[in-house]
XYZ file of C-alpha atoms in Angstrom:
253
model
C -66.424 -138.337 -134.050
C -70.030 -139.406 -134.611
C -68.936 -142.949 -135.482
C -66.624 -143.135 -132.469
C -69.289 -141.890 -130.073
C -71.801 -144.375 -131.458
C -69.311 -147.164 -130.782
C -68.345 -145.753 -127.356
C -71.931 -146.157 -126.167
C -71.747 -149.898 -126.849
C -68.779 -150.572 -124.549
C -69.136 -151.998 -121.056
C -68.637 -149.788 -119.151
C -69.713 -147.061 -121.553
C -66.935 -144.760 -122.780
C -68.412 -141.446 -121.678
C -67.991 -138.271 -123.759
C -67.163 -135.358 -121.460
C -66.828 -131.585 -121.742
C -64.010 -130.222 -119.573
C -64.422 -126.594 -118.407
C -61.623 -124.434 -119.831
C -61.561 -120.635 -119.596
C -64.836 -119.480 -121.180
C -65.488 -122.699 -123.117
C -64.915 -126.469 -122.812
C -62.498 -129.099 -124.129
C -63.884 -132.361 -125.549
C -62.811 -135.691 -124.158
C -63.739 -139.203 -123.071
C -63.741 -140.851 -119.666
C -62.957 -144.566 -119.563
C -63.989 -146.380 -116.349
C -62.526 -149.707 -115.328
C -65.959 -150.784 -114.081
C -69.195 -149.370 -112.683
C -68.353 -149.989 -109.010
C -67.450 -146.358 -108.308
C -64.176 -147.447 -106.687
C -61.479 -144.728 -106.878
C -58.656 -145.930 -109.118
C -55.424 -144.643 -110.651
C -56.251 -142.463 -113.645
C -54.297 -141.504 -116.748
C -54.917 -138.090 -118.284
C -53.967 -138.527 -121.938
C -53.564 -136.084 -124.817
C -52.150 -136.289 -128.294
C -49.908 -133.884 -130.215
C -49.854 -131.594 -133.222
C -52.494 -133.324 -135.354
C -53.625 -136.269 -133.204
C -57.108 -136.683 -131.758
C -58.600 -137.910 -128.500
C -60.351 -140.627 -130.488
C -57.000 -142.022 -131.669
C -55.941 -142.488 -128.056
C -58.435 -145.350 -127.805
C -55.902 -147.396 -129.784
C -52.769 -145.702 -128.418
C -53.090 -146.782 -124.795
C -56.535 -145.899 -123.449
C -58.063 -149.375 -123.731
C -54.790 -151.005 -122.708
C -54.795 -148.936 -119.515
C -58.399 -149.853 -118.710
C -57.591 -153.543 -119.176
C -54.837 -153.112 -116.564
C -57.047 -151.430 -113.972
C -56.590 -147.714 -114.710
C -59.220 -145.157 -115.616
C -58.436 -142.875 -118.558
C -59.434 -139.278 -119.231
C -58.516 -138.579 -122.864
C -59.034 -135.093 -124.258
C -58.239 -132.648 -127.050
C -56.480 -129.480 -125.901
C -56.212 -126.088 -127.637
C -54.679 -126.448 -131.100
C -55.719 -130.077 -131.404
C -58.283 -131.044 -134.054
C -61.561 -130.739 -132.136
C -60.993 -127.384 -130.388
C -59.058 -125.990 -133.381
C -61.851 -126.826 -135.830
C -64.924 -126.110 -133.729
C -63.806 -123.314 -131.398
C -60.806 -121.737 -133.100
C -58.547 -122.517 -130.122
C -54.842 -122.599 -130.991
C -51.787 -124.063 -129.251
C -50.237 -122.256 -126.296
C -46.773 -122.828 -124.814
C -47.825 -122.616 -121.146
C -49.488 -126.031 -121.221
C -49.860 -126.114 -117.432
C -52.767 -123.714 -117.902
C -54.465 -126.413 -119.977
C -53.665 -129.359 -117.711
C -54.650 -127.653 -114.447
C -58.361 -127.354 -115.372
C -58.270 -130.944 -116.660
C -56.926 -132.137 -113.300
C -59.578 -129.990 -111.595
C -62.219 -131.809 -113.641
C -60.724 -135.245 -112.944
C -60.877 -134.589 -109.220
C -64.667 -134.132 -109.464
C -65.092 -137.716 -110.699
C -65.735 -140.183 -107.845
C -63.908 -142.984 -109.689
C -60.632 -141.020 -109.723
C -58.073 -141.523 -106.963
C -56.788 -137.943 -106.584
C -53.430 -139.129 -105.267
C -52.740 -141.312 -108.318
C -53.261 -139.155 -111.406
C -50.690 -139.504 -114.194
C -50.247 -137.382 -117.321
C -49.462 -139.000 -120.679
C -48.444 -136.894 -123.712
C -47.919 -138.399 -127.159
C -46.098 -136.966 -130.175
C -45.833 -133.182 -129.684
C -47.748 -133.866 -126.496
C -44.527 -135.469 -125.305
C -43.079 -131.935 -125.215
C -46.164 -130.210 -123.817
C -46.796 -132.684 -120.986
C -43.431 -132.196 -119.206
C -43.889 -128.422 -119.371
C -47.270 -128.822 -117.644
C -45.920 -131.270 -115.055
C -43.232 -128.773 -114.031
C -45.967 -126.545 -112.576
C -48.980 -128.808 -111.902
C -47.840 -130.637 -108.761
C -50.927 -132.788 -108.259
C -49.629 -135.173 -110.938
C -48.163 -138.347 -109.437
C -46.431 -139.471 -112.643
C -45.516 -138.278 -116.132
C -45.129 -140.278 -119.345
C -43.747 -138.404 -122.373
C -43.838 -140.273 -125.695
C -42.549 -137.748 -128.220
C -42.144 -140.306 -131.002
C -39.084 -138.825 -132.738
C -35.496 -138.654 -131.539
C -34.149 -137.092 -134.740
C -36.611 -135.571 -137.209
C -33.762 -135.264 -139.715
C -33.255 -139.029 -139.849
C -36.979 -139.585 -140.331
C -37.080 -137.031 -143.163
C -34.249 -138.534 -145.224
C -34.298 -142.239 -144.446
C -36.494 -143.078 -147.478
C -34.666 -140.779 -149.906
C -32.689 -142.788 -152.505
C -28.940 -142.830 -151.894
C -26.977 -142.180 -148.767
C -27.967 -139.861 -145.951
C -25.046 -137.592 -146.879
C -26.270 -137.356 -150.472
C -29.825 -136.672 -149.326
C -28.640 -133.874 -147.061
C -26.487 -132.440 -149.863
C -29.511 -132.366 -152.170
C -31.664 -130.724 -149.512
C -29.060 -128.025 -148.890
C -28.729 -127.446 -152.626
C -32.493 -126.992 -153.016
C -32.360 -123.214 -153.132
C -33.571 -122.521 -156.678
C -35.479 -119.218 -156.961
C -38.732 -120.986 -157.833
C -38.456 -123.175 -154.713
C -37.777 -120.136 -152.541
C -40.746 -118.376 -154.095
C -43.026 -121.349 -153.383
C -41.860 -121.502 -149.770
C -42.294 -117.756 -149.336
C -45.814 -117.878 -150.743
C -46.755 -120.708 -148.385
C -45.201 -118.963 -145.402
C -46.946 -115.679 -146.139
C -50.369 -117.236 -146.675
C -50.548 -119.990 -144.066
C -49.249 -119.681 -140.482
C -49.262 -123.458 -140.038
C -47.127 -123.888 -143.169
C -44.814 -121.149 -141.922
C -44.265 -122.987 -138.643
C -43.843 -126.393 -140.324
C -41.343 -125.150 -142.930
C -39.221 -123.230 -140.460
C -39.306 -126.028 -137.911
C -38.533 -128.814 -140.377
C -35.801 -126.977 -142.238
C -34.144 -125.826 -139.023
C -33.977 -129.428 -137.798
C -32.459 -130.450 -141.132
C -29.877 -127.673 -140.925
C -31.158 -126.035 -144.118
C -31.370 -122.259 -144.480
C -34.969 -121.065 -144.420
C -36.392 -118.478 -146.835
C -37.485 -116.467 -143.773
C -34.938 -116.441 -140.905
C -35.817 -118.725 -138.020
C -33.858 -118.274 -134.788
C -33.202 -121.580 -132.975
C -34.284 -121.948 -129.347
C -31.981 -120.390 -126.759
C -33.748 -121.540 -123.603
C -35.252 -124.813 -122.449
C -37.840 -122.950 -120.408
C -39.652 -120.466 -122.656
C -41.340 -117.542 -121.024
C -45.128 -117.730 -121.528
C -46.273 -115.927 -124.639
C -42.809 -115.741 -126.165
C -41.296 -117.597 -129.078
C -38.093 -119.608 -128.519
C -36.113 -116.634 -129.797
C -37.693 -114.301 -127.246
C -39.805 -112.343 -129.753
C -43.582 -112.256 -129.916
C -45.548 -115.503 -129.832
C -45.238 -117.635 -132.985
C -48.274 -117.834 -135.293
C -49.338 -121.240 -133.984
C -49.605 -120.041 -130.367
C -52.201 -117.899 -128.692
C -51.173 -115.184 -126.268
C -51.438 -117.121 -122.995
C -54.114 -116.253 -120.482
C -53.326 -117.220 -116.927
C -55.921 -119.231 -115.068
C -57.023 -118.158 -111.642
C -55.550 -121.303 -110.072
C -52.335 -120.679 -108.151
C -51.264 -124.232 -108.907
C -50.505 -123.310 -112.495
C -48.485 -120.194 -111.814
C -44.820 -120.589 -112.784
C -43.932 -117.705 -110.509
C -44.713 -119.856 -107.476
C -43.053 -123.021 -108.750
C -39.638 -124.264 -109.732
C -38.944 -125.971 -113.031
C -37.048 -129.218 -112.531
């Protein structure tokens, strides 16, 4: 981050580090201006996914957008590296309550055309962004780049032999020592527990600890896909005071 910020100061216009008000803290980000004229322009709000950073977005579309006449507000949300490491903020399923304060912040910037704000989510952000757009109606456009159509294909494509053989080997991998290793990881690390359950469910492999597949495309805030308590990688959601982000007053499309 120190290296990136040192470089950001050398751009023309300067890539400005920003702190976006969020609940009782702030979210780190960067504001890219097309120029220093102060002219309101279309603006992309961009965020990454499970382990991506706001700094990476410089190469994943931020500079390309600026070159084409769009401002960019790139940020790290709860659960993403900056807020997770520095503030202990974890992912939450009701992502509209993250995006609403970011849009609020964007609207305070004179260079932002309030009627032309788009949201871009990459990787796991490609799942979070549509959830937010269902409730935050000030967004004029949505771009979801989830990156993977079939995680199973990605997982086995480099395994020697055919896909069928790779899947057979994965399903046969139920030796007691392997189960014990998985159980130890799942009991000691909530991130590992989520990753193992998620990955093995996608592959169709039985998990050492039962994992119920999703039953609804619109999860209720604070609940896991199976309807139980929130999974270990999510915080219990706290509603913002803004009525714009309240699912009770909106309709999911």
